[in-house]
């Protein structure tokens, strides 16, 4: 299993500012994922973050808006840049642990972001 | 059309009822099927995992996958108030889609005493 923590747990930010969300895992993992969960919506994958390489972004998400760092095998950050109210959402990181894909993907508790 | 469709509910049932949660999907490449439970203000936690078609049972929970009709179901027997949460179905194609889960919208379930 994996225990994942995120900081901050919630924040209220002003339009035009940026927020960096941290994700810490208690074990080394190859791949980490960042998701967005907008109010009343399901989870949407933003990007996949591998240690030592550039993050891979899904359609509709760009590096300038959501830069990601992955400095080691237990840590990643997601920055939400130049925020607007439409960025108000829950941001979750997840990791996959174990040899079999899909069955062991663990999620962090999420960061609840409100942009005014 | 969304790749995974799920009735958002909300669904309200009395304690002890059998609950049926369902999803449909459109991409025949999906091979792995999961159900997550998400309590309020928490991250999703994995409940059930199924590969390809078939049934899987774990305690009061049974997951069914019918790939011929692209239909995913989760049954909860003897539902309890502690089962009140949002239930999310998720699928994954495998191969080069490593780790990329596609989620349904989630069904909000309330089990009242």
PDB file of C-alpha atoms in Angstrom:
ATOM      1  CA  UNK A   1       0.000   0.000   0.000  1.00  0.00           C
ATOM      2  CA  UNK A   2       0.974   3.658  -0.086  1.00  0.00           C
ATOM      3  CA  UNK A   3       0.227   6.578   2.168  1.00  0.00           C
ATOM      4  CA  UNK A   4      -0.037   9.878   0.362  1.00  0.00           C
ATOM      5  CA  UNK A   5      -0.177  13.335   1.848  1.00  0.00           C
ATOM      6  CA  UNK A   6      -0.914  16.609   0.128  1.00  0.00           C
ATOM      7  CA  UNK A   7      -0.246  20.179   1.123  1.00  0.00           C
ATOM      8  CA  UNK A   8      -2.105  22.424   1.445  1.00  0.00           C
ATOM      9  CA  UNK A   9      -5.361  20.637   2.180  1.00  0.00           C
ATOM     10  CA  UNK A  10      -7.269  23.703   1.053  1.00  0.00           C
ATOM     11  CA  UNK A  11      -6.632  27.274   0.009  1.00  0.00           C
ATOM     12  CA  UNK A  12      -8.465  30.361  -1.119  1.00  0.00           C
ATOM     13  CA  UNK A  13      -6.555  32.367  -3.700  1.00  0.00           C
ATOM     14  CA  UNK A  14      -6.966  35.547  -5.670  1.00  0.00           C
ATOM     15  CA  UNK A  15      -7.358  35.651  -9.408  1.00  0.00           C
ATOM     16  CA  UNK A  16      -4.043  35.924 -11.249  1.00  0.00           C
ATOM     17  CA  UNK A  17      -1.918  34.308  -8.562  1.00  0.00           C
ATOM     18  CA  UNK A  18      -0.313  30.855  -8.538  1.00  0.00           C
ATOM     19  CA  UNK A  19      -0.478  28.002  -6.059  1.00  0.00           C
ATOM     20  CA  UNK A  20       1.904  25.074  -5.716  1.00  0.00           C
ATOM     21  CA  UNK A  21       0.487  21.821  -4.383  1.00  0.00           C
ATOM     22  CA  UNK A  22       2.801  19.251  -2.867  1.00  0.00           C
ATOM     23  CA  UNK A  23       2.353  15.491  -2.942  1.00  0.00           C
ATOM     24  CA  UNK A  24       4.428  13.225  -0.697  1.00  0.00           C
ATOM     25  CA  UNK A  25       4.398   9.420  -0.771  1.00  0.00           C
ATOM     26  CA  UNK A  26       5.728   7.137   1.940  1.00  0.00           C
ATOM     27  CA  UNK A  27       7.442   4.819  -0.546  1.00  0.00           C
ATOM     28  CA  UNK A  28       9.300   5.140  -3.816  1.00  0.00           C
ATOM     29  CA  UNK A  29       7.052   5.021  -6.868  1.00  0.00           C
ATOM     30  CA  UNK A  30       7.839   5.301 -10.536  1.00  0.00           C
ATOM     31  CA  UNK A  31       4.761   7.120 -11.726  1.00  0.00           C
ATOM     32  CA  UNK A  32       2.628   9.759 -10.114  1.00  0.00           C
ATOM     33  CA  UNK A  33      -0.527  11.238 -11.534  1.00  0.00           C
ATOM     34  CA  UNK A  34      -2.314  14.532 -11.045  1.00  0.00           C
ATOM     35  CA  UNK A  35      -6.090  14.720 -11.355  1.00  0.00           C
ATOM     36  CA  UNK A  36      -8.655  17.496 -11.166  1.00  0.00           C
ATOM     37  CA  UNK A  37     -12.137  17.045  -9.746  1.00  0.00           C
ATOM     38  CA  UNK A  38     -14.335  20.031 -10.506  1.00  0.00           C
ATOM     39  CA  UNK A  39     -17.525  20.610  -8.505  1.00  0.00           C
ATOM     40  CA  UNK A  40     -20.095  17.994  -9.418  1.00  0.00           C
ATOM     41  CA  UNK A  41     -17.735  16.366 -11.895  1.00  0.00           C
ATOM     42  CA  UNK A  42     -15.615  13.281 -11.944  1.00  0.00           C
ATOM     43  CA  UNK A  43     -11.858  13.035 -11.871  1.00  0.00           C
ATOM     44  CA  UNK A  44      -9.970  14.158 -14.949  1.00  0.00           C
ATOM     45  CA  UNK A  45      -6.322  13.290 -15.458  1.00  0.00           C
ATOM     46  CA  UNK A  46      -4.139  16.365 -15.856  1.00  0.00           C
ATOM     47  CA  UNK A  47      -0.731  14.785 -16.330  1.00  0.00           C
ATOM     48  CA  UNK A  48       1.547  11.873 -15.580  1.00  0.00           C
ATOM     49  CA  UNK A  49       4.791  12.662 -13.769  1.00  0.00           C
ATOM     50  CA  UNK A  50       7.818  10.402 -14.073  1.00  0.00           C
ATOM     51  CA  UNK A  51      10.929  11.028 -12.072  1.00  0.00           C
ATOM     52  CA  UNK A  52      13.722  12.357 -14.237  1.00  0.00           C
ATOM     53  CA  UNK A  53      11.625  13.250 -17.269  1.00  0.00           C
ATOM     54  CA  UNK A  54       9.136  15.832 -18.400  1.00  0.00           C
ATOM     55  CA  UNK A  55       5.552  15.334 -17.349  1.00  0.00           C
ATOM     56  CA  UNK A  56       3.100  14.079 -19.966  1.00  0.00           C
ATOM     57  CA  UNK A  57      -0.013  16.230 -20.226  1.00  0.00           C
ATOM     58  CA  UNK A  58      -3.475  15.144 -21.295  1.00  0.00           C
ATOM     59  CA  UNK A  59      -5.472  16.920 -23.942  1.00  0.00           C
ATOM     60  CA  UNK A  60      -6.668  20.282 -22.685  1.00  0.00           C
ATOM     61  CA  UNK A  61      -3.890  20.741 -20.148  1.00  0.00           C
ATOM     62  CA  UNK A  62      -0.628  22.577 -20.846  1.00  0.00           C
ATOM     63  CA  UNK A  63       2.653  22.922 -19.029  1.00  0.00           C
ATOM     64  CA  UNK A  64       2.497  26.715 -18.835  1.00  0.00           C
ATOM     65  CA  UNK A  65      -0.726  26.509 -16.857  1.00  0.00           C
ATOM     66  CA  UNK A  66       0.079  23.408 -14.788  1.00  0.00           C
ATOM     67  CA  UNK A  67       3.846  23.033 -14.420  1.00  0.00           C
ATOM     68  CA  UNK A  68       4.841  19.864 -12.608  1.00  0.00           C
ATOM     69  CA  UNK A  69       8.032  18.897 -10.848  1.00  0.00           C
ATOM     70  CA  UNK A  70       9.140  15.403  -9.910  1.00  0.00           C
ATOM     71  CA  UNK A  71      12.523  15.760  -8.214  1.00  0.00           C
ATOM     72  CA  UNK A  72      12.611  12.272  -6.680  1.00  0.00           C
ATOM     73  CA  UNK A  73      10.665   9.033  -6.356  1.00  0.00           C
ATOM     74  CA  UNK A  74       8.563  10.136  -3.370  1.00  0.00           C
ATOM     75  CA  UNK A  75       7.618  13.724  -4.155  1.00  0.00           C
ATOM     76  CA  UNK A  76       5.914  15.834  -6.791  1.00  0.00           C
ATOM     77  CA  UNK A  77       4.444  19.295  -7.083  1.00  0.00           C
ATOM     78  CA  UNK A  78       1.714  20.726  -9.274  1.00  0.00           C
ATOM     79  CA  UNK A  79       1.469  24.474  -9.771  1.00  0.00           C
ATOM     80  CA  UNK A  80      -1.758  26.094 -10.868  1.00  0.00           C
ATOM     81  CA  UNK A  81      -0.629  29.286 -12.600  1.00  0.00           C
ATOM     82  CA  UNK A  82      -2.384  32.569 -13.272  1.00  0.00           C
ATOM     83  CA  UNK A  83      -5.504  31.278 -11.599  1.00  0.00           C
ATOM     84  CA  UNK A  84      -9.062  32.147 -12.535  1.00  0.00           C
ATOM     85  CA  UNK A  85     -12.319  31.149 -10.819  1.00  0.00           C
ATOM     86  CA  UNK A  86     -12.630  28.304 -13.343  1.00  0.00           C
ATOM     87  CA  UNK A  87      -9.621  26.684 -11.670  1.00  0.00           C
ATOM     88  CA  UNK A  88     -11.620  26.209  -8.463  1.00  0.00           C
ATOM     89  CA  UNK A  89     -11.484  22.487  -7.988  1.00  0.00           C
ATOM     90  CA  UNK A  90     -10.088  19.635  -5.962  1.00  0.00           C
ATOM     91  CA  UNK A  91      -6.633  18.581  -7.111  1.00  0.00           C
ATOM     92  CA  UNK A  92      -5.550  15.038  -6.318  1.00  0.00           C
ATOM     93  CA  UNK A  93      -2.335  13.172  -6.781  1.00  0.00           C
ATOM     94  CA  UNK A  94      -2.206   9.434  -7.120  1.00  0.00           C
ATOM     95  CA  UNK A  95       0.446   6.751  -7.380  1.00  0.00           C
ATOM     96  CA  UNK A  96       0.511   3.244  -8.691  1.00  0.00           C
ATOM     97  CA  UNK A  97       2.167   0.657  -6.491  1.00  0.00           C
ATOM     98  CA  UNK A  98       2.992  -2.915  -7.379  1.00  0.00           C
ATOM     99  CA  UNK A  99       3.564  -4.892 -10.538  1.00  0.00           C
ATOM    100  CA  UNK A 100      -0.039  -5.083 -11.743  1.00  0.00           C
ATOM    101  CA  UNK A 101      -1.451  -1.930 -13.262  1.00  0.00           C
ATOM    102  CA  UNK A 102      -4.779  -0.536 -12.178  1.00  0.00           C
ATOM    103  CA  UNK A 103      -5.432  -2.532  -9.042  1.00  0.00           C
ATOM    104  CA  UNK A 104      -3.188  -0.602  -6.724  1.00  0.00           C
ATOM    105  CA  UNK A 105      -3.630   3.053  -7.560  1.00  0.00           C
ATOM    106  CA  UNK A 106      -3.793   5.096  -4.389  1.00  0.00           C
ATOM    107  CA  UNK A 107      -5.044   8.650  -4.090  1.00  0.00           C
ATOM    108  CA  UNK A 108      -4.081  11.448  -1.811  1.00  0.00           C
ATOM    109  CA  UNK A 109      -6.709  13.328   0.209  1.00  0.00           C
ATOM    110  CA  UNK A 110      -6.837  16.173  -2.280  1.00  0.00           C
ATOM    111  CA  UNK A 111      -6.296  19.924  -2.192  1.00  0.00           C
ATOM    112  CA  UNK A 112      -9.462  21.989  -2.299  1.00  0.00           C
ATOM    113  CA  UNK A 113      -8.777  25.206  -4.189  1.00  0.00           C
ATOM    114  CA  UNK A 114     -11.115  28.178  -4.368  1.00  0.00           C
ATOM    115  CA  UNK A 115     -10.212  31.077  -6.646  1.00  0.00           C
ATOM    116  CA  UNK A 116     -11.951  34.390  -6.052  1.00  0.00           C
TER     117      UNK A 116
ATOM    118  CA  UNK B   1     -20.204  11.342 -25.689  1.00  0.00           C
ATOM    119  CA  UNK B   2     -18.190  10.672 -22.547  1.00  0.00           C
ATOM    120  CA  UNK B   3     -16.113   7.508 -22.550  1.00  0.00           C
ATOM    121  CA  UNK B   4     -17.641   6.395 -19.254  1.00  0.00           C
ATOM    122  CA  UNK B   5     -21.214   7.267 -18.297  1.00  0.00           C
ATOM    123  CA  UNK B   6     -22.532   6.939 -14.773  1.00  0.00           C
ATOM    124  CA  UNK B   7     -25.861   8.005 -13.332  1.00  0.00           C
ATOM    125  CA  UNK B   8     -24.964  10.683 -10.778  1.00  0.00           C
ATOM    126  CA  UNK B   9     -28.033   9.966  -8.672  1.00  0.00           C
ATOM    127  CA  UNK B  10     -28.380  10.896  -5.907  1.00  0.00           C
ATOM    128  CA  UNK B  11     -29.503   7.518  -4.669  1.00  0.00           C
ATOM    129  CA  UNK B  12     -31.116   7.157  -1.262  1.00  0.00           C
ATOM    130  CA  UNK B  13     -31.891   3.748   0.244  1.00  0.00           C
ATOM    131  CA  UNK B  14     -32.866   2.373   3.644  1.00  0.00           C
ATOM    132  CA  UNK B  15     -30.352   0.455   5.696  1.00  0.00           C
ATOM    133  CA  UNK B  16     -30.229  -3.203   4.701  1.00  0.00           C
ATOM    134  CA  UNK B  17     -31.223  -2.599   1.079  1.00  0.00           C
ATOM    135  CA  UNK B  18     -29.389  -4.011  -1.909  1.00  0.00           C
ATOM    136  CA  UNK B  19     -27.796  -1.222  -3.910  1.00  0.00           C
ATOM    137  CA  UNK B  20     -27.025  -1.442  -7.610  1.00  0.00           C
ATOM    138  CA  UNK B  21     -24.631   1.060  -9.171  1.00  0.00           C
ATOM    139  CA  UNK B  22     -23.981   1.038 -12.894  1.00  0.00           C
ATOM    140  CA  UNK B  23     -21.745   2.454 -15.584  1.00  0.00           C
ATOM    141  CA  UNK B  24     -21.514   2.108 -19.321  1.00  0.00           C
ATOM    142  CA  UNK B  25     -18.463   2.733 -21.437  1.00  0.00           C
ATOM    143  CA  UNK B  26     -17.806   3.216 -25.112  1.00  0.00           C
ATOM    144  CA  UNK B  27     -14.153   2.275 -25.646  1.00  0.00           C
ATOM    145  CA  UNK B  28     -13.788  -1.435 -26.366  1.00  0.00           C
ATOM    146  CA  UNK B  29     -10.068  -1.174 -25.522  1.00  0.00           C
ATOM    147  CA  UNK B  30     -10.831  -0.866 -21.827  1.00  0.00           C
ATOM    148  CA  UNK B  31      -9.755  -4.030 -20.046  1.00  0.00           C
ATOM    149  CA  UNK B  32      -9.447  -3.103 -16.382  1.00  0.00           C
ATOM    150  CA  UNK B  33     -12.427  -1.968 -14.349  1.00  0.00           C
ATOM    151  CA  UNK B  34     -12.457  -0.475 -10.905  1.00  0.00           C
ATOM    152  CA  UNK B  35     -14.845   0.922  -8.344  1.00  0.00           C
ATOM    153  CA  UNK B  36     -13.713   3.644  -5.985  1.00  0.00           C
ATOM    154  CA  UNK B  37     -15.490   4.985  -2.931  1.00  0.00           C
ATOM    155  CA  UNK B  38     -15.047   8.626  -1.995  1.00  0.00           C
ATOM    156  CA  UNK B  39     -16.195   9.988   1.309  1.00  0.00           C
ATOM    157  CA  UNK B  40     -16.816  13.687   1.627  1.00  0.00           C
ATOM    158  CA  UNK B  41     -13.595  15.711   1.617  1.00  0.00           C
ATOM    159  CA  UNK B  42     -11.462  12.592   1.137  1.00  0.00           C
ATOM    160  CA  UNK B  43      -9.588  11.087  -1.780  1.00  0.00           C
ATOM    161  CA  UNK B  44     -11.020   8.074  -3.632  1.00  0.00           C
ATOM    162  CA  UNK B  45     -10.223   4.659  -2.176  1.00  0.00           C
ATOM    163  CA  UNK B  46     -10.144   1.526  -4.265  1.00  0.00           C
ATOM    164  CA  UNK B  47     -13.020  -0.871  -3.530  1.00  0.00           C
ATOM    165  CA  UNK B  48     -12.978  -3.430  -6.294  1.00  0.00           C
ATOM    166  CA  UNK B  49     -10.824  -4.310  -9.268  1.00  0.00           C
ATOM    167  CA  UNK B  50     -11.794  -6.567 -12.162  1.00  0.00           C
ATOM    168  CA  UNK B  51      -9.927  -7.573 -15.260  1.00  0.00           C
ATOM    169  CA  UNK B  52     -12.047  -8.268 -18.368  1.00  0.00           C
ATOM    170  CA  UNK B  53     -15.535  -9.757 -18.027  1.00  0.00           C
ATOM    171  CA  UNK B  54     -16.834 -11.584 -15.004  1.00  0.00           C
ATOM    172  CA  UNK B  55     -17.812 -11.227 -11.386  1.00  0.00           C
ATOM    173  CA  UNK B  56     -15.772 -10.502  -8.307  1.00  0.00           C
ATOM    174  CA  UNK B  57     -17.043 -10.639  -4.758  1.00  0.00           C
ATOM    175  CA  UNK B  58     -15.557  -9.100  -1.630  1.00  0.00           C
ATOM    176  CA  UNK B  59     -17.710  -9.265   1.460  1.00  0.00           C
ATOM    177  CA  UNK B  60     -20.878  -7.291   0.841  1.00  0.00           C
ATOM    178  CA  UNK B  61     -19.600  -5.961  -2.477  1.00  0.00           C
ATOM    179  CA  UNK B  62     -19.878  -7.636  -5.881  1.00  0.00           C
ATOM    180  CA  UNK B  63     -18.480  -6.160  -9.077  1.00  0.00           C
ATOM    181  CA  UNK B  64     -19.685  -7.323 -12.479  1.00  0.00           C
ATOM    182  CA  UNK B  65     -18.292  -6.553 -15.894  1.00  0.00           C
ATOM    183  CA  UNK B  66     -20.027  -7.432 -19.154  1.00  0.00           C
ATOM    184  CA  UNK B  67     -17.692  -6.457 -21.976  1.00  0.00           C
ATOM    185  CA  UNK B  68     -20.161  -7.555 -24.661  1.00  0.00           C
ATOM    186  CA  UNK B  69     -22.575  -4.834 -23.576  1.00  0.00           C
ATOM    187  CA  UNK B  70     -19.889  -2.510 -22.146  1.00  0.00           C
ATOM    188  CA  UNK B  71     -21.637  -2.491 -18.795  1.00  0.00           C
ATOM    189  CA  UNK B  72     -20.107  -2.288 -15.306  1.00  0.00           C
ATOM    190  CA  UNK B  73     -22.023  -2.868 -12.082  1.00  0.00           C
ATOM    191  CA  UNK B  74     -21.379  -2.740  -8.358  1.00  0.00           C
ATOM    192  CA  UNK B  75     -23.796  -4.386  -5.943  1.00  0.00           C
ATOM    193  CA  UNK B  76     -23.808  -3.649  -2.244  1.00  0.00           C
ATOM    194  CA  UNK B  77     -25.684  -6.110  -0.055  1.00  0.00           C
ATOM    195  CA  UNK B  78     -27.046  -5.275   3.377  1.00  0.00           C
ATOM    196  CA  UNK B  79     -26.171  -1.614   2.889  1.00  0.00           C
ATOM    197  CA  UNK B  80     -25.079   0.336   5.950  1.00  0.00           C
ATOM    198  CA  UNK B  81     -25.120   4.049   6.770  1.00  0.00           C
ATOM    199  CA  UNK B  82     -21.309   3.899   6.609  1.00  0.00           C
ATOM    200  CA  UNK B  83     -21.656   3.058   2.903  1.00  0.00           C
ATOM    201  CA  UNK B  84     -22.937   6.581   2.299  1.00  0.00           C
ATOM    202  CA  UNK B  85     -20.413   8.070  -0.115  1.00  0.00           C
ATOM    203  CA  UNK B  86     -19.816   8.827  -3.761  1.00  0.00           C
ATOM    204  CA  UNK B  87     -19.040   5.745  -5.833  1.00  0.00           C
ATOM    205  CA  UNK B  88     -16.906   6.147  -8.922  1.00  0.00           C
ATOM    206  CA  UNK B  89     -16.411   3.611 -11.653  1.00  0.00           C
ATOM    207  CA  UNK B  90     -13.126   3.757 -13.522  1.00  0.00           C
ATOM    208  CA  UNK B  91     -11.617   1.971 -16.477  1.00  0.00           C
ATOM    209  CA  UNK B  92      -8.205   1.588 -17.988  1.00  0.00           C
ATOM    210  CA  UNK B  93      -7.054   0.283 -21.352  1.00  0.00           C
ATOM    211  CA  UNK B  94      -3.619  -0.984 -20.434  1.00  0.00           C
ATOM    212  CA  UNK B  95      -0.601  -0.999 -22.708  1.00  0.00           C
ATOM    213  CA  UNK B  96       0.626   2.494 -23.527  1.00  0.00           C
ATOM    214  CA  UNK B  97      -2.218   3.972 -21.458  1.00  0.00           C
ATOM    215  CA  UNK B  98      -0.308   2.955 -18.368  1.00  0.00           C
ATOM    216  CA  UNK B  99      -2.042   4.223 -15.261  1.00  0.00           C
ATOM    217  CA  UNK B 100      -4.444   6.528 -17.075  1.00  0.00           C
ATOM    218  CA  UNK B 101      -7.782   5.914 -15.443  1.00  0.00           C
ATOM    219  CA  UNK B 102     -10.982   7.194 -17.019  1.00  0.00           C
ATOM    220  CA  UNK B 103     -13.669   7.862 -14.427  1.00  0.00           C
ATOM    221  CA  UNK B 104     -17.430   8.039 -14.500  1.00  0.00           C
ATOM    222  CA  UNK B 105     -19.178  11.046 -12.972  1.00  0.00           C
ATOM    223  CA  UNK B 106     -19.783   9.282  -9.666  1.00  0.00           C
ATOM    224  CA  UNK B 107     -23.036   8.261  -7.952  1.00  0.00           C
ATOM    225  CA  UNK B 108     -23.888   9.849  -4.623  1.00  0.00           C
ATOM    226  CA  UNK B 109     -25.318   7.190  -2.302  1.00  0.00           C
ATOM    227  CA  UNK B 110     -27.048   7.813   1.008  1.00  0.00           C
ATOM    228  CA  UNK B 111     -28.043   4.912   3.228  1.00  0.00           C
ATOM    229  CA  UNK B 112     -30.410   6.070   5.936  1.00  0.00           C
ATOM    230  CA  UNK B 113     -30.991   4.172   9.184  1.00  0.00           C
TER     231      UNK B 113
END
